[in-house]
Short mmCIF file of C-alpha atoms in Angstrom, two decimals:
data_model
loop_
_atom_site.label_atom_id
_atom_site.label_comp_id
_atom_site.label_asym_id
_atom_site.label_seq_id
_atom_site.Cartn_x
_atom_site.Cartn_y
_atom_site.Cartn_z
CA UNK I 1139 0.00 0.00 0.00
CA UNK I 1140 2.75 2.30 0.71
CA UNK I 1141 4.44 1.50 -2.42
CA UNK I 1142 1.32 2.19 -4.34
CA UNK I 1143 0.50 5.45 -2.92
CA UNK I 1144 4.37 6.80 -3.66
CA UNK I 1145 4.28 5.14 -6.92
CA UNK I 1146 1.05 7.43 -7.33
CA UNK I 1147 2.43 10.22 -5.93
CA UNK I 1148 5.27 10.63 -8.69
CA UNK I 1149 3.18 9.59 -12.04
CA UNK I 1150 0.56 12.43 -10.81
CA UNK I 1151 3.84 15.20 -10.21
CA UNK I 1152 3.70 15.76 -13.89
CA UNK I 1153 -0.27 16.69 -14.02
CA UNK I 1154 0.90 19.88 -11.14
CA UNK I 1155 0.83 22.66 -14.49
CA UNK I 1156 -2.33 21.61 -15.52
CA UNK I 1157 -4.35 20.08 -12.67
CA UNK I 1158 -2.71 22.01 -9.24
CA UNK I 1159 -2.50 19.80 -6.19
CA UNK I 1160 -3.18 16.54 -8.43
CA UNK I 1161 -0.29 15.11 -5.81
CA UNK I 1162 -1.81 16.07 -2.48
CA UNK I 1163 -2.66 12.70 -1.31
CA UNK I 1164 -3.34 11.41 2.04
CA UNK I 1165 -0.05 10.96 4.35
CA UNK I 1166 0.34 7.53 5.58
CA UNK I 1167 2.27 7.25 8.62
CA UNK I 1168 3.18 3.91 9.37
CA UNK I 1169 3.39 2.79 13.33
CA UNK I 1170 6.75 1.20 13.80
CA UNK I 1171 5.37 -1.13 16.46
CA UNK I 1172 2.33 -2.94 14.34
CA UNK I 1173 2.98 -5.17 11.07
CA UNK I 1174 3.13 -3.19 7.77
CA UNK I 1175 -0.18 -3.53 6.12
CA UNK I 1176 -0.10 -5.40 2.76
CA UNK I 1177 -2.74 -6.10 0.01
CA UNK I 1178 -3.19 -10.16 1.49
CA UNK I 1179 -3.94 -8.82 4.70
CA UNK I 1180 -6.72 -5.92 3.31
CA UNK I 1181 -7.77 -9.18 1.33
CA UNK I 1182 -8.46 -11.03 4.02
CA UNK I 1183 -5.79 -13.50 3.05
CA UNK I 1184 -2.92 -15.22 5.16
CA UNK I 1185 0.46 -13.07 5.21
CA UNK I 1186 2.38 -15.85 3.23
CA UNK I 1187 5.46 -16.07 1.67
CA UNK I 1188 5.27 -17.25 -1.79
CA UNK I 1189 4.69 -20.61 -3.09
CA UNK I 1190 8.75 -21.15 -4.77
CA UNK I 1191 10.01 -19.98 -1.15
CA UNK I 1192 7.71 -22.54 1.02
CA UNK I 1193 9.21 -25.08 -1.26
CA UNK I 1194 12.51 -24.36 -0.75
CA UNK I 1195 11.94 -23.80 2.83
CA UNK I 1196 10.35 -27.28 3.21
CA UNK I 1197 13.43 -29.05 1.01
CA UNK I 1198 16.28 -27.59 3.04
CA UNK I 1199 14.79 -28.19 6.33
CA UNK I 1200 13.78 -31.44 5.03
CA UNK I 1201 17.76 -32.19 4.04
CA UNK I 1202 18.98 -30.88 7.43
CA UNK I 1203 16.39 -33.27 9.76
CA UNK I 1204 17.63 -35.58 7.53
CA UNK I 1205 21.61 -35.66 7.96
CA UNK I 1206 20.67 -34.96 11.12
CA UNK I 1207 19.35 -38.73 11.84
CA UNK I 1208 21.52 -40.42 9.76
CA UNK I 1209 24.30 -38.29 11.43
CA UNK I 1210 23.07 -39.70 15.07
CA UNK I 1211 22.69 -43.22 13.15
CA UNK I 1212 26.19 -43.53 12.15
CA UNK I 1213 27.44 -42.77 15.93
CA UNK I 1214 25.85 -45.77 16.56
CA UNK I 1215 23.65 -43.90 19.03
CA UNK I 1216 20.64 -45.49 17.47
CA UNK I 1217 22.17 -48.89 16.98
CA UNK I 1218 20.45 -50.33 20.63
CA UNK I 1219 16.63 -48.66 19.40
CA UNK I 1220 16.85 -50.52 16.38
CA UNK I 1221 17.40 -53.72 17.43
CA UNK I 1222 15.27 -53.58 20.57
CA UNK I 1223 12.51 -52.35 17.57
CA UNK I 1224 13.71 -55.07 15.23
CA UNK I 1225 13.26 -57.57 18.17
CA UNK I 1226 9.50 -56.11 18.61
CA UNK I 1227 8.68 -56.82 14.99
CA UNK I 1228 10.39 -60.37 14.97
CA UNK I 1229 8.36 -61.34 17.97
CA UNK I 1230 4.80 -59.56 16.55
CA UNK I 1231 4.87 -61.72 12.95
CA UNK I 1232 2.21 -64.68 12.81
CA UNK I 1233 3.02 -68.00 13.80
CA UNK I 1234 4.62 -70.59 11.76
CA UNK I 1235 4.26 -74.14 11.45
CA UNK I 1236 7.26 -76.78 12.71
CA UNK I 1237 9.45 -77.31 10.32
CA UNK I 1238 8.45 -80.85 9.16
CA UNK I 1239 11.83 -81.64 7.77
CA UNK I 1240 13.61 -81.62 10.81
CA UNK I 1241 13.71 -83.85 14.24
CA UNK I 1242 15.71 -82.34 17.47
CA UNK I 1243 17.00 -85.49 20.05
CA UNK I 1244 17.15 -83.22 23.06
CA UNK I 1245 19.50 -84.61 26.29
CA UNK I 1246 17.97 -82.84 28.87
CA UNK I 1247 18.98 -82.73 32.59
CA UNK I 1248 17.66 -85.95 33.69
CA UNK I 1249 18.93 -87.63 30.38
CA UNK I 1250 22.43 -86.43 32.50
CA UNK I 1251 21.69 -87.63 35.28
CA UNK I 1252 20.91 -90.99 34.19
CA UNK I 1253 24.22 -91.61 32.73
CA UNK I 1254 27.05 -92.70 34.98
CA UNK I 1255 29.81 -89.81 35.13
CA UNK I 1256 32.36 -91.49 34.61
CA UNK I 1257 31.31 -92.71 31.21
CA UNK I 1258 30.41 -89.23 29.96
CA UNK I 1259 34.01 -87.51 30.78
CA UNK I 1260 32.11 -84.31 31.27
CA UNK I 1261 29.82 -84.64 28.42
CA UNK I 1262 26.52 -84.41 28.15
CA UNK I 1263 26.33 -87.90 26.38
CA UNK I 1264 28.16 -91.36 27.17
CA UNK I 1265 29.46 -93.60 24.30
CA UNK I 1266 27.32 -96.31 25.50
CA UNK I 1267 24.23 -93.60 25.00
CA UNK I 1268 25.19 -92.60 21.80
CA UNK I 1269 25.60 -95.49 20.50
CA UNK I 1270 22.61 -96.61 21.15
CA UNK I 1271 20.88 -93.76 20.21
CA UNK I 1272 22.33 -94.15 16.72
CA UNK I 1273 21.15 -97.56 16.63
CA UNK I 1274 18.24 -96.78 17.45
CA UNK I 1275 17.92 -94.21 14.44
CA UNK I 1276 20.37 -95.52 11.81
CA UNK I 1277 17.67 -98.18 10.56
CA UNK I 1278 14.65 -95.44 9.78
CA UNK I 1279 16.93 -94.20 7.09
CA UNK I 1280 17.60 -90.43 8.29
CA UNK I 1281 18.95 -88.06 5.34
CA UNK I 1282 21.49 -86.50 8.33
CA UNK I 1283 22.60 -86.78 11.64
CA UNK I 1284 24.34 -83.93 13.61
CA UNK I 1285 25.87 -83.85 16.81
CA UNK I 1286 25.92 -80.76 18.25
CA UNK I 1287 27.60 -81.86 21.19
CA UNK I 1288 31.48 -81.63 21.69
CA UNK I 1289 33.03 -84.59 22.10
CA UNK I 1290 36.52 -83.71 22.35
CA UNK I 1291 37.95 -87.29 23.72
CA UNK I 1292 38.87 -90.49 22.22
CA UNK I 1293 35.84 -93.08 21.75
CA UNK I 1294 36.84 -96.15 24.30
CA UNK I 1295 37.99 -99.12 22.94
CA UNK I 1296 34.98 -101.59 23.50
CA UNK I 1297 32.58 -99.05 21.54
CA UNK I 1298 34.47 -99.87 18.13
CA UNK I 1299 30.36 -99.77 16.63
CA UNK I 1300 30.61 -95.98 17.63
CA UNK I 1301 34.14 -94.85 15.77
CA UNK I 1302 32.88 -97.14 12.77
CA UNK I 1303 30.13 -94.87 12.50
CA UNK I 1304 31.64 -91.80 13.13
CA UNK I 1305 34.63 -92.24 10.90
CA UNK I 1306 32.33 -94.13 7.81
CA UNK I 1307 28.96 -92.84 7.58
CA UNK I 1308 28.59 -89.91 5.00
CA UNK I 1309 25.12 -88.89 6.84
CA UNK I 1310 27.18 -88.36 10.49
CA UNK I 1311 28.19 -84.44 11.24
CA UNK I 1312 29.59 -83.02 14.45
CA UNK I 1313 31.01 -80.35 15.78
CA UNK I 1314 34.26 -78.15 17.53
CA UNK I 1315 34.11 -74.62 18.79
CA UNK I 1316 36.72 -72.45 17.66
CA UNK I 1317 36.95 -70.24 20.01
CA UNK I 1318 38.86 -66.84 19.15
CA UNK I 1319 40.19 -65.50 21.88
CA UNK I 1320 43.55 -65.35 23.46
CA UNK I 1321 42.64 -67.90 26.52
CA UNK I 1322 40.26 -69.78 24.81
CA UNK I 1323 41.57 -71.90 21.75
CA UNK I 1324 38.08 -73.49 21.12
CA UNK I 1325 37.53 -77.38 21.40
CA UNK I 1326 39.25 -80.58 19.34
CA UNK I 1327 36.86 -82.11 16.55
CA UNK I 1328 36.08 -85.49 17.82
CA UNK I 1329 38.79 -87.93 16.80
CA UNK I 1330 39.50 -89.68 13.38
CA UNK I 1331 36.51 -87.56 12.25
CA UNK I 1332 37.11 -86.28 8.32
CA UNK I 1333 37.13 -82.67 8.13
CA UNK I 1334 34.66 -83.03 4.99
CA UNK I 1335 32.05 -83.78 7.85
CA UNK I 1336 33.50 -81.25 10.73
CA UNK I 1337 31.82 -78.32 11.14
CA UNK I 1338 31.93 -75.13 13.97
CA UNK I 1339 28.90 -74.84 16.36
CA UNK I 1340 30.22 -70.90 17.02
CA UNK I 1341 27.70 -67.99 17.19
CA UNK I 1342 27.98 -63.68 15.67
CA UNK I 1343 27.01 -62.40 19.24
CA UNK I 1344 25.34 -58.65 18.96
CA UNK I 1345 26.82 -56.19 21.70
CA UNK I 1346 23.49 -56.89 23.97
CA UNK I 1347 24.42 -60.60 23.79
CA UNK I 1348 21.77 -61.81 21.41
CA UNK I 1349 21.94 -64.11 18.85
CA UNK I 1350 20.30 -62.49 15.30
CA UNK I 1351 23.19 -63.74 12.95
CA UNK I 1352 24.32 -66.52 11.15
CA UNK I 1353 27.43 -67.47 10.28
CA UNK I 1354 27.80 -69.92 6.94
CA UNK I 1355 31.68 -70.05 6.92
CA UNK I 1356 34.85 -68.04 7.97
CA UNK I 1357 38.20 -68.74 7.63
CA UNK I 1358 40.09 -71.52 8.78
CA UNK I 1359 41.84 -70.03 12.27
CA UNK I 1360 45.66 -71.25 12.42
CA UNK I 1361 45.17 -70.88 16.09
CA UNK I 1362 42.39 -73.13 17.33
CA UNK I 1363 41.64 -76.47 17.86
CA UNK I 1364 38.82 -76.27 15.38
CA UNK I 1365 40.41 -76.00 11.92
CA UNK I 1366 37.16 -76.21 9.58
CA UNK I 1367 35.57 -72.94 7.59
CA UNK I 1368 32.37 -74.08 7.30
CA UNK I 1369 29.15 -73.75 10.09
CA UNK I 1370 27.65 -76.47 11.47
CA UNK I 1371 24.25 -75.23 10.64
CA UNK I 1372 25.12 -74.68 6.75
CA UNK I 1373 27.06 -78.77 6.68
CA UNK I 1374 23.44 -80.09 7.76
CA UNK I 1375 21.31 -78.01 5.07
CA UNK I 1376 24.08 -78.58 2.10
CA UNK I 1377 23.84 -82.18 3.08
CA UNK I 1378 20.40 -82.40 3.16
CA UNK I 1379 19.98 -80.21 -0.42
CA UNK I 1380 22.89 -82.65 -2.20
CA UNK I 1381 20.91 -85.80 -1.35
CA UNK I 1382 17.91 -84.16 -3.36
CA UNK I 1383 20.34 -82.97 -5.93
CA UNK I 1384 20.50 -79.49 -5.08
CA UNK I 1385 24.22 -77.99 -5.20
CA UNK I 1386 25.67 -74.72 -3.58
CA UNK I 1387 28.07 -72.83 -5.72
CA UNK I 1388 29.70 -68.78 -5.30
CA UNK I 1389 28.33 -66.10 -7.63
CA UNK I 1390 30.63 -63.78 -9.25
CA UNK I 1391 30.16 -61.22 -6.36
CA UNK I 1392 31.32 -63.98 -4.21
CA UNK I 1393 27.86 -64.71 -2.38
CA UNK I 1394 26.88 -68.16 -1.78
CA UNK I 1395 24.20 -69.45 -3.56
CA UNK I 1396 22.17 -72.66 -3.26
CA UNK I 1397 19.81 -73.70 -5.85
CA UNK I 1398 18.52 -70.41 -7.07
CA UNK I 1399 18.79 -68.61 -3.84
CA UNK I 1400 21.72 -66.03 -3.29
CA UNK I 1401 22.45 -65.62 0.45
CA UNK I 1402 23.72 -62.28 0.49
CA UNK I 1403 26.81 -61.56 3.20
CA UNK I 1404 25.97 -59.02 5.77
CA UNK I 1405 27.84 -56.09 5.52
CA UNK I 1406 29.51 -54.02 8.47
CA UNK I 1407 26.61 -51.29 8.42
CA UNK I 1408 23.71 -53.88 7.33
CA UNK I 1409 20.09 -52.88 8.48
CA UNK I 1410 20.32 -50.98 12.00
CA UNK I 1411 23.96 -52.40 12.39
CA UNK I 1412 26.78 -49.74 12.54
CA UNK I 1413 30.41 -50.70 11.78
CA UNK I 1414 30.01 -54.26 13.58
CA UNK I 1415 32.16 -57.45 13.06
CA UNK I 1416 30.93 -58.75 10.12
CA UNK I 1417 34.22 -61.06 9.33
CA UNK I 1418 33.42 -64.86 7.30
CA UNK I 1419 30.17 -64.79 6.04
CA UNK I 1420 27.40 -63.88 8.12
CA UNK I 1421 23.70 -63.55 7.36
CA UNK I 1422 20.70 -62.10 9.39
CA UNK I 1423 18.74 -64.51 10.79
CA UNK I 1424 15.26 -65.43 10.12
CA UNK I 1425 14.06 -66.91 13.20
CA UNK I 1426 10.65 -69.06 12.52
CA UNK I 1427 8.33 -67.81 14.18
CA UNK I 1428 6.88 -70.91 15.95
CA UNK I 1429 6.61 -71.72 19.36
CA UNK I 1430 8.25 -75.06 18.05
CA UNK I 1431 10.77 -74.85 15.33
CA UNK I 1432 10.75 -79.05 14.74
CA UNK I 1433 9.37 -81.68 16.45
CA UNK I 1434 11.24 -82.96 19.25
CA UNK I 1435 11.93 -86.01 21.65
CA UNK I 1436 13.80 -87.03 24.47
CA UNK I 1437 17.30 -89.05 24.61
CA UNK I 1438 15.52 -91.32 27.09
CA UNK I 1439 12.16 -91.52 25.06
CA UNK I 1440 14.19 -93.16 22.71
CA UNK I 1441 16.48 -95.55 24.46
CA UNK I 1442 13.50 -96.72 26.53
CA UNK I 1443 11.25 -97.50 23.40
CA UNK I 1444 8.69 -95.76 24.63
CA UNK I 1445 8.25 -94.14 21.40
CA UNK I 1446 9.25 -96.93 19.03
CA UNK I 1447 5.89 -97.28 17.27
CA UNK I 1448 5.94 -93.59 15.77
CA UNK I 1449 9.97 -93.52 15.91
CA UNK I 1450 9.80 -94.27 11.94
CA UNK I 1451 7.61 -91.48 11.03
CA UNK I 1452 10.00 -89.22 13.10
CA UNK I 1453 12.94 -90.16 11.45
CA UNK I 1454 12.92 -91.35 7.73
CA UNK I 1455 14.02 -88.93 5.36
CA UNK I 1456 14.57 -86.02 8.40
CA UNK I 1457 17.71 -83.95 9.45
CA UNK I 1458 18.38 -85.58 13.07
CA UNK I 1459 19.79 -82.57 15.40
CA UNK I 1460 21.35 -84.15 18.74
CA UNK I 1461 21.88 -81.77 21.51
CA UNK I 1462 21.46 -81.15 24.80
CA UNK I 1463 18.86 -78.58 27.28
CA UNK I 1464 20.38 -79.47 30.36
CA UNK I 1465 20.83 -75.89 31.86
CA UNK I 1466 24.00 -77.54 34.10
CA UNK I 1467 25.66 -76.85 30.55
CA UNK I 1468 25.14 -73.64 30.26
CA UNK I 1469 24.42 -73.66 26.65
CA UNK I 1470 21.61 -71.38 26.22
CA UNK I 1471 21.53 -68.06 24.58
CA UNK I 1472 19.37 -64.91 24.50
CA UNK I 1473 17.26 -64.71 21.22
CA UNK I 1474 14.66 -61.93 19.69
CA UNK I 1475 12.00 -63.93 21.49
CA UNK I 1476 13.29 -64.20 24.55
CA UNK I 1477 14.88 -60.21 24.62
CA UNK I 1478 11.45 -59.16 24.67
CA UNK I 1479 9.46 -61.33 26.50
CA UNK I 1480 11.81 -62.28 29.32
CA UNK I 1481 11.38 -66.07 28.98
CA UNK I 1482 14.27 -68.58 29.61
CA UNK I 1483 17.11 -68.21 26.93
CA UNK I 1484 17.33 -70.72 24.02
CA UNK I 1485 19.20 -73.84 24.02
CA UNK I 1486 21.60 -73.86 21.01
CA UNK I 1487 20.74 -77.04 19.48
CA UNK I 1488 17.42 -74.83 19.20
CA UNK I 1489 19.04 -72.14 17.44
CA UNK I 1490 21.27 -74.64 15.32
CA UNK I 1491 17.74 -76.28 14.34
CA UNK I 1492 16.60 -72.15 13.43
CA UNK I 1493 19.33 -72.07 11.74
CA UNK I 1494 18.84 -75.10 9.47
CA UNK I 1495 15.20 -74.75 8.76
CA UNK I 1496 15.96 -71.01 7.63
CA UNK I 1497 18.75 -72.29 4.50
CA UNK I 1498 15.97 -75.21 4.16
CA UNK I 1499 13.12 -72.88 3.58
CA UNK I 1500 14.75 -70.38 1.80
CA UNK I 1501 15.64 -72.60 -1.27
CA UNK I 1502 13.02 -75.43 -1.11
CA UNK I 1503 9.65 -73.26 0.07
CA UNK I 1504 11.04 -69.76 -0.83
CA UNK I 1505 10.56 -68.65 2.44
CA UNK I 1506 12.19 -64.88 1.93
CA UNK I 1507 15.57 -64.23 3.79
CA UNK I 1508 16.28 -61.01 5.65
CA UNK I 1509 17.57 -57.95 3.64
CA UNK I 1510 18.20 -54.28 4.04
CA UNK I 1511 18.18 -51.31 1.60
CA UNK I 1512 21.53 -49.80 0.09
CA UNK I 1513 22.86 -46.86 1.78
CA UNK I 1514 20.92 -44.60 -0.63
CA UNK I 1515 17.94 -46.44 -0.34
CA UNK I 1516 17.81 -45.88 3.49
CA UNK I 1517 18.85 -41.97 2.62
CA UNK I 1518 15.90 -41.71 0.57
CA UNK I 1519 13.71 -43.78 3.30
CA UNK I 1520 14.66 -41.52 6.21
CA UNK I 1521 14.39 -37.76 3.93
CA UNK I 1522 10.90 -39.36 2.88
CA UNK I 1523 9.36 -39.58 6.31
CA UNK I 1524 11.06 -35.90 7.88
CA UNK I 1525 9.10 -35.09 4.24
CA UNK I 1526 6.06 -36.22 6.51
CA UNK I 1527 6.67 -34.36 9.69
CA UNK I 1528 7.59 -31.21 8.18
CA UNK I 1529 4.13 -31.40 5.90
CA UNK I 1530 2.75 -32.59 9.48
CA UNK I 1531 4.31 -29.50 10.81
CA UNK I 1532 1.95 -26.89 8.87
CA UNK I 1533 -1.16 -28.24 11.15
CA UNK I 1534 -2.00 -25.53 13.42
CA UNK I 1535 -4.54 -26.94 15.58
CA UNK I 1536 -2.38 -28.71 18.59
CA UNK I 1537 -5.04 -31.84 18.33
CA UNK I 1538 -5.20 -31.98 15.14
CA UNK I 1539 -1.40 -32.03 15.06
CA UNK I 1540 -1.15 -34.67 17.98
CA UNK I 1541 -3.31 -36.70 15.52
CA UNK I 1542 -1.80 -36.36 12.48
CA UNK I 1543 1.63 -36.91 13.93
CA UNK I 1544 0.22 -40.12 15.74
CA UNK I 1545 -1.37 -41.35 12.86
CA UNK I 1546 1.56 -41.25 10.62
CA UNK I 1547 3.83 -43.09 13.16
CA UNK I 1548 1.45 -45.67 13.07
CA UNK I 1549 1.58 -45.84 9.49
CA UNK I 1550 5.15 -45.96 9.84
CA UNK I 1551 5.12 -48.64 11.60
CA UNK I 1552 2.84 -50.70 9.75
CA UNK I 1553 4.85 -50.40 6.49
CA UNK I 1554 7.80 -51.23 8.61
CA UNK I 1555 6.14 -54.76 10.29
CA UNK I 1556 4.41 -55.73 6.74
CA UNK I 1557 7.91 -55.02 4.99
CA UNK I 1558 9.45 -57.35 7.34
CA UNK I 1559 7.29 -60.32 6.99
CA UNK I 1560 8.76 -60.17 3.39
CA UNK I 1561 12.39 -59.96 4.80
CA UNK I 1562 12.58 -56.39 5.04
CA UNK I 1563 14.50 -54.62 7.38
CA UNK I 1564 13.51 -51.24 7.10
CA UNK I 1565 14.96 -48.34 9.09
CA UNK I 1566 12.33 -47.76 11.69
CA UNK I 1567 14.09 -45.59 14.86
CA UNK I 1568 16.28 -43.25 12.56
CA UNK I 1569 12.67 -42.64 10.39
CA UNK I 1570 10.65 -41.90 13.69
CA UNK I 1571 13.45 -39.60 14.64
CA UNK I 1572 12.89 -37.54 11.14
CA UNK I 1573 9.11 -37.35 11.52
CA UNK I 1574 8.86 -36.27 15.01
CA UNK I 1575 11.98 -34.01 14.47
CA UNK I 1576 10.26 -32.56 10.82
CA UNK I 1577 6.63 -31.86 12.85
CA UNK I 1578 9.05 -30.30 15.91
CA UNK I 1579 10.97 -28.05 13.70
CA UNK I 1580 8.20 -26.71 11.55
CA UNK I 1581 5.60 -26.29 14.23
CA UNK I 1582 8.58 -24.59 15.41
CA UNK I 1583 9.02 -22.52 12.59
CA UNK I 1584 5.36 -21.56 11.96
CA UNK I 1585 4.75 -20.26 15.33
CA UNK I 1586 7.93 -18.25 15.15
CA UNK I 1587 7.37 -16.84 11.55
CA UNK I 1588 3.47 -17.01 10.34
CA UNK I 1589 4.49 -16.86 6.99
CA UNK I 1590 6.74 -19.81 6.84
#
């Protein structure tokens, strides 16, 4: 208006000769202390600034929220959120069926017990019990048998049966530990064993002590007792998949791949992972989510008969897991499952048999395998949803803010679990962090300048 009225002011100076005091217009004095009146706000419209400067507004502020959380992602700050989240999610999918392909011979505590200590050496299982456990099984034609127990001692003398089988049958795994650190060298491989049927039982631990990898092979350590490069969990599947004629072979981007399945390695900054150990060749995980993973029976159901009638059923054709529950062994681990809902830890065997089923079902049902979008891909993720919160910013109304803010965490969410029952890990924590940081900053912004 004040512009105009100058503007006015000079074009009518030139009409003084012939029309006197064509320039006396009405002073306008503006009051320092109130907001300069424009033609939106005589209008009745909203002081804005223009359309081009709102979008720039919104993509720069969009960028910043955005380096900001992958910034705070990188530090690792984030790392414990996303796995507790990622733990939430695991627990939350729908429940699976028992693997039907597998059978788990569990020793438990009073399977111990009932052996004579001097027979087991410190083992969970006897030669005189394992013996007779495989021939119980042997005759119902399993596809494989593996021991994940150590047995790190000499078979005696008057079980000549047991080293037969151990050192002849193509179907018989077992297992060392190697260990890794400097006063641990990790357990011998039973004796007379051939490495082609050796295998490690050890576990990727996360930094809260939970088990959500998987290790397929690492190199052979020169300084353990264990000198084999491939997991005990990946000898059992290959096994199994070569009997049906299914071979595993390395792509040219050296990934393993079985059938027509790639496993892809896990990288160092994988998912919601930040510059972790990712040495051999790990892969994520994907528990089954049963209450059950595969059927299982007792060491003393077995050598009692008391299940003899169904024992072929049980066994023809399956992969036959032996391991042990006994918590006197200590071999239980902490697990998405049991993170969340405080329940007793998983026995490995358990895990191993997780472990199995997941290679199993990846090639032969096409159950999907975890993965995790490229570093761009998460970049794009993450800017997308402080996209949301700054939009979400330009509400007004506090509840209808609260609301829309609520409503697209939910959403968030949502995408995130349904993503993951198809083996996506998405990046749920650092994309919270840009929505409720976008709605902060431009609710921010808005009441500071109105015309943002």
């Amino acid at each position: 208006l004040y512009a105009s009225v100058r503007e006015a002011r000079e074009r009518l100076q030139r009409l003084e000769t012939e029309y006197p005091c064509a320039t006396w217009l009405p002073v306008i004095c503006q009051n320092p202390a109130t907001e300069p009146i424009s033609w939106q706000t005589l209008r009745g419209l909203k002081n804005t600034l223009p359309i081009s400067t709102q979008i720039q507004t919104i993509l720069l502020t969009s960028i910043l929220v955005t380096a900001s959380a992958i910034g705070v992602r990188s530090l690792g700050i984030l790392q414990p959120l996303e796995l507790t989240a990622f733990d939430y999610l695991m627990s939350w999918r729908p429940r699976e069926e028992p693997d039907p392909r597998l059978l788990i011979v569990t020793v438990t505590e009073k399977d111990v017990q009932n052996q004579n200590p001097q027979e087991r050496r410190g083992a969970s299982l006897s030669d005189r019990s394992l013996e007779k456990l495989l021939e119980k099984i042997q005759p119902h034609q399993p596809q494989v048998i593996g021991l994940d127990i150590y047995r790190d001692f000499p078979v005696e003398p008057k079980y000549a049966n047991l080293t037969t089988y151990m050192r002849q049958n193509q179907r018989f795994i077992a297992v060392c530990e190697v260990g890794g650190s400097e006063d641990h060298s990790g357990t011998r491989p039973p004796p007379g064993l051939p490495k082609s049927r050796l295998s490690f039982s050890d576990f990727p631990v996360d930094s809260d002590k939970v088990i959500r990898r998987q290790l397929l092979g690492m190199a052979v350590d020169p300084n353990s007792f264990c000198t084999t490069d491939t997991s005990f969990s990946f000898r059992v599947a290959h096994a199994y998949l070569a009997a049906r004629g299914i071979q595993f072979q390395q792509t040219p981007n050296e990934n393993f791949q079985i059938g027509n399945v790639v496993f892809k390695k896990l990288e160092t900054d994988a998912g919601g992972y930040q510059k972790i150990d990712a040495q051999g060749y790990q892969i994520m995980l994907n528990y089954r989510a049963s209450q059950v993973v595969a059927e299982q029976i007792t060491l003393s159901e077995i050598l009692s008969d008391r299940i003899s009638p169904q024992l072929p059923n049980l066994v023809k054709n399956r992969i036959v897991l032996i391991g042990t529950t006994a918590p006197s062994f200590k071999d239980y681990f902490p697990t998405p499952y049991t993170a969340i809902q405080a329940s007793q830890e998983m026995p490995g065997v358990i895990i191993q048999a997780h472990m199995v089923s997941q290679i199993l079902s990846a090639v032969l049902d096409r159950r999907p395998l975890l993965w995790w979008l490229p570093a761009w891909g998460e970049i794009i993720w993450i800017w997308s949803w402080s996209l949301v919160g700054i939009l979400t910013g330009y509400i007004r109304s506090l509840l209808r803010l609260a609301l829309a803010g609520s409503t697209a965490s939910i959403i968030l969410g949502g995408l995130c679990f349904a993503l993951l029952l198809k083996g996506g890990w998405m990046p749920l924590v650092p994309s919270a962090f840009a929505l409720v940081i976008g709605i902060a900053v431009m609710a921010y912004m808005k009441a500071e300048k109105p015309g943002v």
